[in-house]
Amino acid sequence: MAIQQDFGGFDPSFLGVTLRFASQHSWRIYQDLVESPRPLPLPSSYSVEEMFETLSVTSVVSHEVRHFHDFFLTPYSAYVFRLRIQLLLNIFELLPFIVEGDENCNCLLVPISTWCLLNGTERNEQLDKLPQRTDGKPWVPVEIAYLDQQTLDFKPADRVLLTSSGEPLKKLLAAAIRGRSKIHDLTYNPQTVSEKASFQPWQIFELSGLLIQMQEIWHSYGARETECFTNYLVRSRTPYGGILRATWQMWSSMHRHLDPNLTSAIVMWSLAGSYELDVWEACPTFRFVKVWTHIRKSGISTKGGGLNGLFKEWSMATKLSTVDDGLNDAVKQFRSARDAVEKCMQVKDSFAGENYCPFLFRVLNGVVKACEHMTKQVRENPELYVYPNLYLDSVAKFPNPVMRISADGGYLRSDRSGEAAEPPGHIVEWAIGDESSVASMIVPYRLSDFVFFDAEDVHELALMMELTDFLFGDRARARTNIQRAGRAWFSNGSLRPIEILR
Amino acid sequence: MSEQNSQNLRSNAKGQPQHVRLKLIGDDKFIEQVRRFASQEPDKLQVESEGKDDDPTRLGFDLMSVSALIVIVKGALLAGDLGMRIWRWMQISEANKIVIQTPFETIEFHKAAALTEEDVRKRLSAVMQLR
């Protein structure tokens, strides 16, 4: 039987920790872990795969919590998040015009970002290829303007406010498409892609999580189990295996074993590039390659000065921004996202402003506070955050995440019903049309007393973000949560979302 | 098979036999199986277009190379064993999952979920219907 190799997956749409389970089996392991006062046993009869699976489930929370904390410290995350909020506002401004149009329309072609770039002939081709409706009626799509290159190139000075359809609608659509494109530019670096491998910012975030996860296994079990977990990953062809293997090889080339503290320091420095100062050279992959090149040439400095000294030396050697610059940029960008929402709240006749901005402002205020708290902690004592063993010991000093359990690629069966299925503190999303299957579930979780987010708010923001992904996202559409959010939203009306196949 | 699905198999308004377009995304082994079946049974499955993904890890795949096929599933296969075929092709696949896009929904089947033929058939049948 194939085993699940990845139980997490941080997405800033959900301001917390998400654990993903693809089968009842893996979910059961997690439930056993939660109920057990000790680490789960690893019988000698276990195969390597079973060992890996149990060790992964045991340690995945620490890995995901690290992503949650890294998010508040890195300008990369702050820029992506700010763009996502801007995109959300634009799309929610558009929504009434999209769904409250002609009553004769019975379908909306998604993603809209693809549909509005198709001309009349291409649209008819798509409609002609749809299966016949069972009621015999033709497919009548919601009318959405075709965007030519000129409209796409239009750059508004500020947000476009919709008071009527027509040209402003086209400009808002174009702004939404450009917003997605900007996110893509940040998250995908074409300069670090070869025929056989692709090295992207998310892999550096994963390395950060993996170092913590390995430390967690060390804490809970010991050296043999950590070696088992690490060797399995290094041998696997997963993307996690790839980044760990590359790191292993880099240390080997210097005739050294992988040093978790120094690797974590390199990761931290790489993630903390200031886009304000370095523009594209703030990309984590660019910085990672640069600092390794420097270390291979000059070695690790033994001059003293602690981590801050190392960070400064690396910035001087690579002529790139310092970690302190990066922390400043992160705070600035998160504040800027919050301020933009506050500004939107004051705009007269803005649908998004009136209906969603007060809520968004509350959540973004929490984001800013969490970021300020994190940067203060890291400035005071960077070792405590960077060194995996110290981080695990002092994790209660950092913000508390909301925790979500999610079914990956399907649904998890629930043996409870009624109120028992949704006890206090839980927020359960059921499968559409099947109230014995769970799509996702927020569960109570207390790691620290620094609580900046309300679970209901985090849940609500995730649903809004997932809806925008459903309507405009052209990738990762298969995620259960994205499909569910979109289909739930359309389930009460006569309009049906239809996927464009290209 | 549900009543609605059997209705889907009727001829459309222009008298053409009913068919459904699907986009299948998977690793090279999975895609090769689909391609081979289409060449052997063109009356059941036809490949309309092919493409490669530039960075499949962004789609949640655990391999560096995945391809996508847009296929036309014809009535005979729809009525019969599409679910079984997909389940079998998935067993040969080396990736963690496959993604299937239908006009009405996009879904993924994870290998770790240890789905049965029946699970795949039911889920596929459900997402090929307008709900």
PDB file of N, CA and C in Angstrom, chain A residues 259-348:
ATOM      1  N   ASP A 259      24.587  20.367   9.579  1.00  0.00           N
ATOM      2  CA  ASP A 259      24.514  21.053  10.872  1.00  0.00           C
ATOM      3  C   ASP A 259      23.141  21.745  10.949  1.00  0.00           C
ATOM      4  N   PRO A 260      22.228  21.224  11.793  1.00  0.00           N
ATOM      5  CA  PRO A 260      20.872  21.787  11.810  1.00  0.00           C
ATOM      6  C   PRO A 260      20.832  23.258  12.217  1.00  0.00           C
ATOM      7  N   ASN A 261      21.673  23.664  13.168  1.00  0.00           N
ATOM      8  CA  ASN A 261      21.637  25.060  13.612  1.00  0.00           C
ATOM      9  C   ASN A 261      22.096  26.008  12.512  1.00  0.00           C
ATOM     10  N   LEU A 262      23.229  25.651  11.880  1.00  0.00           N
ATOM     11  CA  LEU A 262      23.733  26.535  10.825  1.00  0.00           C
ATOM     12  C   LEU A 262      22.831  26.508   9.593  1.00  0.00           C
ATOM     13  N   THR A 263      22.286  25.315   9.286  1.00  0.00           N
ATOM     14  CA  THR A 263      21.372  25.236   8.130  1.00  0.00           C
ATOM     15  C   THR A 263      20.154  26.106   8.393  1.00  0.00           C
ATOM     16  N   SER A 264      19.648  26.047   9.623  1.00  0.00           N
ATOM     17  CA  SER A 264      18.487  26.859   9.970  1.00  0.00           C
ATOM     18  C   SER A 264      18.832  28.354   9.888  1.00  0.00           C
ATOM     19  N   ALA A 265      20.067  28.695  10.258  1.00  0.00           N
ATOM     20  CA  ALA A 265      20.494  30.101  10.162  1.00  0.00           C
ATOM     21  C   ALA A 265      20.532  30.535   8.687  1.00  0.00           C
ATOM     22  N   ILE A 266      21.042  29.642   7.830  1.00  0.00           N
ATOM     23  CA  ILE A 266      21.089  29.958   6.390  1.00  0.00           C
ATOM     24  C   ILE A 266      19.673  30.133   5.854  1.00  0.00           C
ATOM     25  N   VAL A 267      18.767  29.255   6.295  1.00  0.00           N
ATOM     26  CA  VAL A 267      17.370  29.338   5.862  1.00  0.00           C
ATOM     27  C   VAL A 267      16.767  30.674   6.309  1.00  0.00           C
ATOM     28  N   MET A 268      16.969  31.013   7.559  1.00  0.00           N
ATOM     29  CA  MET A 268      16.406  32.260   8.105  1.00  0.00           C
ATOM     30  C   MET A 268      16.925  33.466   7.319  1.00  0.00           C
ATOM     31  N   TRP A 269      18.233  33.467   7.072  1.00  0.00           N
ATOM     32  CA  TRP A 269      18.818  34.600   6.336  1.00  0.00           C
ATOM     33  C   TRP A 269      18.239  34.656   4.913  1.00  0.00           C
ATOM     34  N   SER A 270      18.065  33.477   4.311  1.00  0.00           N
ATOM     35  CA  SER A 270      17.552  33.426   2.934  1.00  0.00           C
ATOM     36  C   SER A 270      16.108  33.917   2.858  1.00  0.00           C
ATOM     37  N   LEU A 271      15.322  33.594   3.882  1.00  0.00           N
ATOM     38  CA  LEU A 271      13.899  33.968   3.854  1.00  0.00           C
ATOM     39  C   LEU A 271      13.677  35.449   4.158  1.00  0.00           C
ATOM     40  N   ALA A 272      14.687  36.077   4.773  1.00  0.00           N
ATOM     41  CA  ALA A 272      14.467  37.433   5.279  1.00  0.00           C
ATOM     42  C   ALA A 272      15.019  38.527   4.356  1.00  0.00           C
ATOM     43  N   GLY A 273      14.971  38.320   3.070  1.00  0.00           N
ATOM     44  CA  GLY A 273      15.428  39.357   2.140  1.00  0.00           C
ATOM     45  C   GLY A 273      14.393  40.461   1.998  1.00  0.00           C
ATOM     46  N   SER A 274      14.859  41.700   1.947  1.00  0.00           N
ATOM     47  CA  SER A 274      13.932  42.825   1.818  1.00  0.00           C
ATOM     48  C   SER A 274      13.679  43.123   0.336  1.00  0.00           C
ATOM     49  N   TYR A 275      12.420  42.966  -0.085  1.00  0.00           N
ATOM     50  CA  TYR A 275      12.066  43.281  -1.481  1.00  0.00           C
ATOM     51  C   TYR A 275      12.141  44.778  -1.714  1.00  0.00           C
ATOM     52  N   GLU A 276      11.895  45.528  -0.657  1.00  0.00           N
ATOM     53  CA  GLU A 276      11.942  46.981  -0.795  1.00  0.00           C
ATOM     54  C   GLU A 276      13.359  47.420  -1.194  1.00  0.00           C
ATOM     55  N   LEU A 277      14.368  46.749  -0.657  1.00  0.00           N
ATOM     56  CA  LEU A 277      15.754  47.136  -0.943  1.00  0.00           C
ATOM     57  C   LEU A 277      16.353  46.369  -2.119  1.00  0.00           C
ATOM     58  N   ASP A 278      16.047  45.090  -2.218  1.00  0.00           N
ATOM     59  CA  ASP A 278      16.737  44.243  -3.209  1.00  0.00           C
ATOM     60  C   ASP A 278      15.881  43.863  -4.417  1.00  0.00           C
ATOM     61  N   VAL A 279      14.619  44.225  -4.405  1.00  0.00           N
ATOM     62  CA  VAL A 279      13.645  43.837  -5.446  1.00  0.00           C
ATOM     63  C   VAL A 279      13.730  42.317  -5.663  1.00  0.00           C
ATOM     64  N   TRP A 280      13.958  41.841  -6.889  1.00  0.00           N
ATOM     65  CA  TRP A 280      13.897  40.387  -7.148  1.00  0.00           C
ATOM     66  C   TRP A 280      15.046  39.628  -6.486  1.00  0.00           C
ATOM     67  N   GLU A 281      16.099  40.344  -6.136  1.00  0.00           N
ATOM     68  CA  GLU A 281      17.209  39.641  -5.476  1.00  0.00           C
ATOM     69  C   GLU A 281      16.888  39.309  -4.015  1.00  0.00           C
ATOM     70  N   ALA A 282      15.697  39.724  -3.570  1.00  0.00           N
ATOM     71  CA  ALA A 282      15.250  39.320  -2.231  1.00  0.00           C
ATOM     72  C   ALA A 282      14.637  37.922  -2.270  1.00  0.00           C
ATOM     73  N   CYS A 283      14.469  37.370  -3.455  1.00  0.00           N
ATOM     74  CA  CYS A 283      13.866  36.037  -3.595  1.00  0.00           C
ATOM     75  C   CYS A 283      14.660  35.025  -2.747  1.00  0.00           C
ATOM     76  N   PRO A 284      13.973  34.250  -1.898  1.00  0.00           N
ATOM     77  CA  PRO A 284      14.685  33.318  -1.014  1.00  0.00           C
ATOM     78  C   PRO A 284      15.640  32.361  -1.748  1.00  0.00           C
ATOM     79  N   THR A 285      15.279  31.918  -2.939  1.00  0.00           N
ATOM     80  CA  THR A 285      16.169  30.976  -3.647  1.00  0.00           C
ATOM     81  C   THR A 285      17.445  31.687  -4.093  1.00  0.00           C
ATOM     82  N   PHE A 286      17.313  32.925  -4.523  1.00  0.00           N
ATOM     83  CA  PHE A 286      18.478  33.704  -4.949  1.00  0.00           C
ATOM     84  C   PHE A 286      19.436  33.873  -3.774  1.00  0.00           C
ATOM     85  N   ARG A 287      18.877  34.252  -2.630  1.00  0.00           N
ATOM     86  CA  ARG A 287      19.715  34.465  -1.430  1.00  0.00           C
ATOM     87  C   ARG A 287      20.345  33.152  -0.961  1.00  0.00           C
ATOM     88  N   PHE A 288      19.576  32.071  -1.043  1.00  0.00           N
ATOM     89  CA  PHE A 288      20.077  30.763  -0.593  1.00  0.00           C
ATOM     90  C   PHE A 288      21.305  30.362  -1.428  1.00  0.00           C
ATOM     91  N   VAL A 289      21.187  30.521  -2.737  1.00  0.00           N
ATOM     92  CA  VAL A 289      22.303  30.159  -3.634  1.00  0.00           C
ATOM     93  C   VAL A 289      23.506  31.066  -3.343  1.00  0.00           C
ATOM     94  N   LYS A 290      23.214  32.358  -3.169  1.00  0.00           N
ATOM     95  CA  LYS A 290      24.299  33.333  -2.920  1.00  0.00           C
ATOM     96  C   LYS A 290      25.061  33.020  -1.624  1.00  0.00           C
ATOM     97  N   VAL A 291      24.311  32.758  -0.552  1.00  0.00           N
ATOM     98  CA  VAL A 291      24.984  32.558   0.738  1.00  0.00           C
ATOM     99  C   VAL A 291      25.760  31.242   0.746  1.00  0.00           C
ATOM    100  N   TRP A 292      25.228  30.211   0.070  1.00  0.00           N
ATOM    101  CA  TRP A 292      25.966  28.942  -0.002  1.00  0.00           C
ATOM    102  C   TRP A 292      27.252  29.096  -0.813  1.00  0.00           C
ATOM    103  N   THR A 293      27.142  29.873  -1.867  1.00  0.00           N
ATOM    104  CA  THR A 293      28.332  30.105  -2.694  1.00  0.00           C
ATOM    105  C   THR A 293      29.413  30.783  -1.843  1.00  0.00           C
ATOM    106  N   HIS A 294      28.970  31.752  -1.040  1.00  0.00           N
ATOM    107  CA  HIS A 294      29.909  32.462  -0.156  1.00  0.00           C
ATOM    108  C   HIS A 294      30.506  31.499   0.878  1.00  0.00           C
ATOM    109  N   ILE A 295      29.641  30.675   1.490  1.00  0.00           N
ATOM    110  CA  ILE A 295      30.117  29.759   2.549  1.00  0.00           C
ATOM    111  C   ILE A 295      31.088  28.737   1.971  1.00  0.00           C
ATOM    112  N   ARG A 296      30.788  28.243   0.788  1.00  0.00           N
ATOM    113  CA  ARG A 296      31.680  27.242   0.161  1.00  0.00           C
ATOM    114  C   ARG A 296      33.060  27.847  -0.103  1.00  0.00           C
ATOM    115  N   LYS A 297      33.040  29.137  -0.457  1.00  0.00           N
ATOM    116  CA  LYS A 297      34.305  29.803  -0.788  1.00  0.00           C
ATOM    117  C   LYS A 297      35.062  30.219   0.481  1.00  0.00           C
ATOM    118  N   SER A 298      34.332  30.766   1.458  1.00  0.00           N
ATOM    119  CA  SER A 298      35.001  31.369   2.612  1.00  0.00           C
ATOM    120  C   SER A 298      34.816  30.609   3.914  1.00  0.00           C
ATOM    121  N   GLY A 299      33.973  29.594   3.923  1.00  0.00           N
ATOM    122  CA  GLY A 299      33.731  28.843   5.152  1.00  0.00           C
ATOM    123  C   GLY A 299      32.807  29.595   6.096  1.00  0.00           C
ATOM    124  N   ILE A 300      32.607  28.997   7.288  1.00  0.00           N
ATOM    125  CA  ILE A 300      31.749  29.634   8.292  1.00  0.00           C
ATOM    126  C   ILE A 300      32.644  30.463   9.214  1.00  0.00           C
ATOM    127  N   SER A 301      32.298  31.695   9.373  1.00  0.00           N
ATOM    128  CA  SER A 301      33.099  32.589  10.195  1.00  0.00           C
ATOM    129  C   SER A 301      33.124  32.143  11.657  1.00  0.00           C
ATOM    130  N   THR A 302      34.268  32.251  12.259  1.00  0.00           N
ATOM    131  CA  THR A 302      34.372  31.910  13.689  1.00  0.00           C
ATOM    132  C   THR A 302      34.730  33.150  14.507  1.00  0.00           C
ATOM    133  N   LYS A 303      34.450  34.307  13.923  1.00  0.00           N
ATOM    134  CA  LYS A 303      34.834  35.574  14.565  1.00  0.00           C
ATOM    135  C   LYS A 303      34.043  35.862  15.844  1.00  0.00           C
ATOM    136  N   GLY A 304      32.931  35.195  16.027  1.00  0.00           N
ATOM    137  CA  GLY A 304      32.070  35.517  17.174  1.00  0.00           C
ATOM    138  C   GLY A 304      30.996  36.505  16.753  1.00  0.00           C
ATOM    139  N   GLY A 305      30.263  36.991  17.719  1.00  0.00           N
ATOM    140  CA  GLY A 305      29.186  37.928  17.386  1.00  0.00           C
ATOM    141  C   GLY A 305      27.853  37.222  17.245  1.00  0.00           C
ATOM    142  N   GLY A 306      27.868  35.915  17.490  1.00  0.00           N
ATOM    143  CA  GLY A 306      26.610  35.157  17.472  1.00  0.00           C
ATOM    144  C   GLY A 306      25.942  35.160  16.109  1.00  0.00           C
ATOM    145  N   LEU A 307      24.674  34.851  16.143  1.00  0.00           N
ATOM    146  CA  LEU A 307      23.921  34.755  14.894  1.00  0.00           C
ATOM    147  C   LEU A 307      23.852  36.093  14.177  1.00  0.00           C
ATOM    148  N   ASN A 308      23.619  37.151  14.950  1.00  0.00           N
ATOM    149  CA  ASN A 308      23.525  38.475  14.324  1.00  0.00           C
ATOM    150  C   ASN A 308      24.806  38.814  13.579  1.00  0.00           C
ATOM    151  N   GLY A 309      25.931  38.410  14.166  1.00  0.00           N
ATOM    152  CA  GLY A 309      27.216  38.642  13.517  1.00  0.00           C
ATOM    153  C   GLY A 309      27.308  37.890  12.197  1.00  0.00           C
ATOM    154  N   LEU A 310      26.876  36.635  12.215  1.00  0.00           N
ATOM    155  CA  LEU A 310      26.888  35.828  10.989  1.00  0.00           C
ATOM    156  C   LEU A 310      25.985  36.448   9.914  1.00  0.00           C
ATOM    157  N   PHE A 311      24.779  36.811  10.347  1.00  0.00           N
ATOM    158  CA  PHE A 311      23.818  37.402   9.408  1.00  0.00           C
ATOM    159  C   PHE A 311      24.409  38.645   8.731  1.00  0.00           C
ATOM    160  N   LYS A 312      25.051  39.482   9.536  1.00  0.00           N
ATOM    161  CA  LYS A 312      25.623  40.729   8.994  1.00  0.00           C
ATOM    162  C   LYS A 312      26.752  40.412   8.022  1.00  0.00           C
ATOM    163  N   GLU A 313      27.557  39.428   8.401  1.00  0.00           N
ATOM    164  CA  GLU A 313      28.680  39.055   7.531  1.00  0.00           C
ATOM    165  C   GLU A 313      28.165  38.544   6.175  1.00  0.00           C
ATOM    166  N   TRP A 314      27.128  37.713   6.207  1.00  0.00           N
ATOM    167  CA  TRP A 314      26.580  37.173   4.959  1.00  0.00           C
ATOM    168  C   TRP A 314      25.991  38.285   4.088  1.00  0.00           C
ATOM    169  N   SER A 315      25.337  39.249   4.746  1.00  0.00           N
ATOM    170  CA  SER A 315      24.753  40.352   3.965  1.00  0.00           C
ATOM    171  C   SER A 315      25.852  41.207   3.328  1.00  0.00           C
ATOM    172  N   MET A 316      26.940  41.425   4.094  1.00  0.00           N
ATOM    173  CA  MET A 316      28.049  42.222   3.536  1.00  0.00           C
ATOM    174  C   MET A 316      28.706  41.493   2.374  1.00  0.00           C
ATOM    175  N   ALA A 317      28.923  40.181   2.555  1.00  0.00           N
ATOM    176  CA  ALA A 317      29.606  39.408   1.522  1.00  0.00           C
ATOM    177  C   ALA A 317      28.775  39.295   0.251  1.00  0.00           C
ATOM    178  N   THR A 318      27.463  39.187   0.394  1.00  0.00           N
ATOM    179  CA  THR A 318      26.610  39.002  -0.796  1.00  0.00           C
ATOM    180  C   THR A 318      26.058  40.335  -1.317  1.00  0.00           C
ATOM    181  N   LYS A 319      26.297  41.406  -0.549  1.00  0.00           N
ATOM    182  CA  LYS A 319      25.754  42.740  -0.886  1.00  0.00           C
ATOM    183  C   LYS A 319      24.222  42.718  -0.980  1.00  0.00           C
ATOM    184  N   LEU A 320      23.637  41.944  -0.074  1.00  0.00           N
ATOM    185  CA  LEU A 320      22.168  41.867  -0.034  1.00  0.00           C
ATOM    186  C   LEU A 320      21.666  42.364   1.326  1.00  0.00           C
ATOM    187  N   SER A 321      20.384  42.636   1.395  1.00  0.00           N
ATOM    188  CA  SER A 321      19.812  43.237   2.604  1.00  0.00           C
ATOM    189  C   SER A 321      20.017  42.343   3.835  1.00  0.00           C
ATOM    190  N   THR A 322      19.966  42.970   4.995  1.00  0.00           N
ATOM    191  CA  THR A 322      20.190  42.233   6.242  1.00  0.00           C
ATOM    192  C   THR A 322      18.868  41.626   6.741  1.00  0.00           C
ATOM    193  N   VAL A 323      18.984  40.728   7.700  1.00  0.00           N
ATOM    194  CA  VAL A 323      17.783  40.147   8.304  1.00  0.00           C
ATOM    195  C   VAL A 323      16.952  41.252   8.956  1.00  0.00           C
ATOM    196  N   ASP A 324      17.631  42.211   9.558  1.00  0.00           N
ATOM    197  CA  ASP A 324      16.915  43.320  10.173  1.00  0.00           C
ATOM    198  C   ASP A 324      16.117  44.117   9.130  1.00  0.00           C
ATOM    199  N   ASP A 325      16.741  44.356   7.971  1.00  0.00           N
ATOM    200  CA  ASP A 325      16.011  45.028   6.881  1.00  0.00           C
ATOM    201  C   ASP A 325      14.767  44.220   6.516  1.00  0.00           C
ATOM    202  N   GLY A 326      14.950  42.908   6.435  1.00  0.00           N
ATOM    203  CA  GLY A 326      13.839  42.021   6.065  1.00  0.00           C
ATOM    204  C   GLY A 326      12.704  42.075   7.074  1.00  0.00           C
ATOM    205  N   LEU A 327      13.064  42.061   8.346  1.00  0.00           N
ATOM    206  CA  LEU A 327      12.017  42.118   9.387  1.00  0.00           C
ATOM    207  C   LEU A 327      11.254  43.443   9.282  1.00  0.00           C
ATOM    208  N   ASN A 328      11.998  44.517   9.030  1.00  0.00           N
ATOM    209  CA  ASN A 328      11.341  45.830   8.866  1.00  0.00           C
ATOM    210  C   ASN A 328      10.376  45.805   7.691  1.00  0.00           C
ATOM    211  N   ASP A 329      10.820  45.190   6.594  1.00  0.00           N
ATOM    212  CA  ASP A 329       9.995  45.139   5.382  1.00  0.00           C
ATOM    213  C   ASP A 329       8.725  44.317   5.631  1.00  0.00           C
ATOM    214  N   ALA A 330       8.874  43.196   6.363  1.00  0.00           N
ATOM    215  CA  ALA A 330       7.703  42.350   6.652  1.00  0.00           C
ATOM    216  C   ALA A 330       6.662  43.141   7.445  1.00  0.00           C
ATOM    217  N   VAL A 331       7.115  43.828   8.491  1.00  0.00           N
ATOM    218  CA  VAL A 331       6.184  44.620   9.315  1.00  0.00           C
ATOM    219  C   VAL A 331       5.494  45.670   8.436  1.00  0.00           C
ATOM    220  N   LYS A 332       6.290  46.321   7.609  1.00  0.00           N
ATOM    221  CA  LYS A 332       5.770  47.397   6.763  1.00  0.00           C
ATOM    222  C   LYS A 332       4.693  46.871   5.800  1.00  0.00           C
ATOM    223  N   GLN A 333       4.959  45.699   5.203  1.00  0.00           N
ATOM    224  CA  GLN A 333       4.015  45.154   4.223  1.00  0.00           C
ATOM    225  C   GLN A 333       2.722  44.681   4.877  1.00  0.00           C
ATOM    226  N   PHE A 334       2.841  44.037   6.024  1.00  0.00           N
ATOM    227  CA  PHE A 334       1.614  43.597   6.708  1.00  0.00           C
ATOM    228  C   PHE A 334       0.795  44.810   7.148  1.00  0.00           C
ATOM    229  N   ARG A 335       1.483  45.848   7.637  1.00  0.00           N
ATOM    230  CA  ARG A 335       0.758  47.067   8.042  1.00  0.00           C
ATOM    231  C   ARG A 335       0.093  47.704   6.824  1.00  0.00           C
ATOM    232  N   SER A 336       0.807  47.677   5.730  1.00  0.00           N
ATOM    233  CA  SER A 336       0.280  48.293   4.510  1.00  0.00           C
ATOM    234  C   SER A 336      -0.989  47.566   4.038  1.00  0.00           C
ATOM    235  N   ALA A 337      -1.008  46.227   4.172  1.00  0.00           N
ATOM    236  CA  ALA A 337      -2.211  45.455   3.801  1.00  0.00           C
ATOM    237  C   ALA A 337      -3.376  45.861   4.702  1.00  0.00           C
ATOM    238  N   ARG A 338      -3.109  45.981   5.993  1.00  0.00           N
ATOM    239  CA  ARG A 338      -4.170  46.368   6.935  1.00  0.00           C
ATOM    240  C   ARG A 338      -4.666  47.791   6.631  1.00  0.00           C
ATOM    241  N   ASP A 339      -3.723  48.691   6.347  1.00  0.00           N
ATOM    242  CA  ASP A 339      -4.110  50.083   6.090  1.00  0.00           C
ATOM    243  C   ASP A 339      -4.935  50.209   4.808  1.00  0.00           C
ATOM    244  N   ALA A 340      -4.606  49.371   3.822  1.00  0.00           N
ATOM    245  CA  ALA A 340      -5.370  49.414   2.563  1.00  0.00           C
ATOM    246  C   ALA A 340      -6.817  48.988   2.813  1.00  0.00           C
ATOM    247  N   VAL A 341      -6.997  47.994   3.698  1.00  0.00           N
ATOM    248  CA  VAL A 341      -8.352  47.546   4.026  1.00  0.00           C
ATOM    249  C   VAL A 341      -9.088  48.653   4.772  1.00  0.00           C
ATOM    250  N   GLU A 342      -8.385  49.324   5.665  1.00  0.00           N
ATOM    251  CA  GLU A 342      -9.007  50.415   6.421  1.00  0.00           C
ATOM    252  C   GLU A 342      -9.442  51.534   5.468  1.00  0.00           C
ATOM    253  N   LYS A 343      -8.593  51.788   4.491  1.00  0.00           N
ATOM    254  CA  LYS A 343      -8.902  52.841   3.509  1.00  0.00           C
ATOM    255  C   LYS A 343     -10.134  52.446   2.684  1.00  0.00           C
ATOM    256  N   CYS A 344     -10.177  51.178   2.318  1.00  0.00           N
ATOM    257  CA  CYS A 344     -11.289  50.672   1.498  1.00  0.00           C
ATOM    258  C   CYS A 344     -12.606  50.765   2.266  1.00  0.00           C
ATOM    259  N   MET A 345     -12.511  50.607   3.597  1.00  0.00           N
ATOM    260  CA  MET A 345     -13.698  50.659   4.447  1.00  0.00           C
ATOM    261  C   MET A 345     -14.358  52.035   4.369  1.00  0.00           C
ATOM    262  N   GLN A 346     -13.527  53.042   4.075  1.00  0.00           N
ATOM    263  CA  GLN A 346     -14.058  54.410   4.064  1.00  0.00           C
ATOM    264  C   GLN A 346     -14.561  54.852   2.685  1.00  0.00           C
ATOM    265  N   VAL A 347     -14.382  53.970   1.684  1.00  0.00           N
ATOM    266  CA  VAL A 347     -14.817  54.344   0.334  1.00  0.00           C
ATOM    267  C   VAL A 347     -16.331  54.169   0.229  1.00  0.00           C
ATOM    268  N   LYS A 348     -16.990  55.220  -0.218  1.00  0.00           N
ATOM    269  CA  LYS A 348     -18.457  55.173  -0.343  1.00  0.00           C
ATOM    270  C   LYS A 348     -18.838  54.262  -1.505  1.00  0.00           C
TER     271      LYS A 348
END
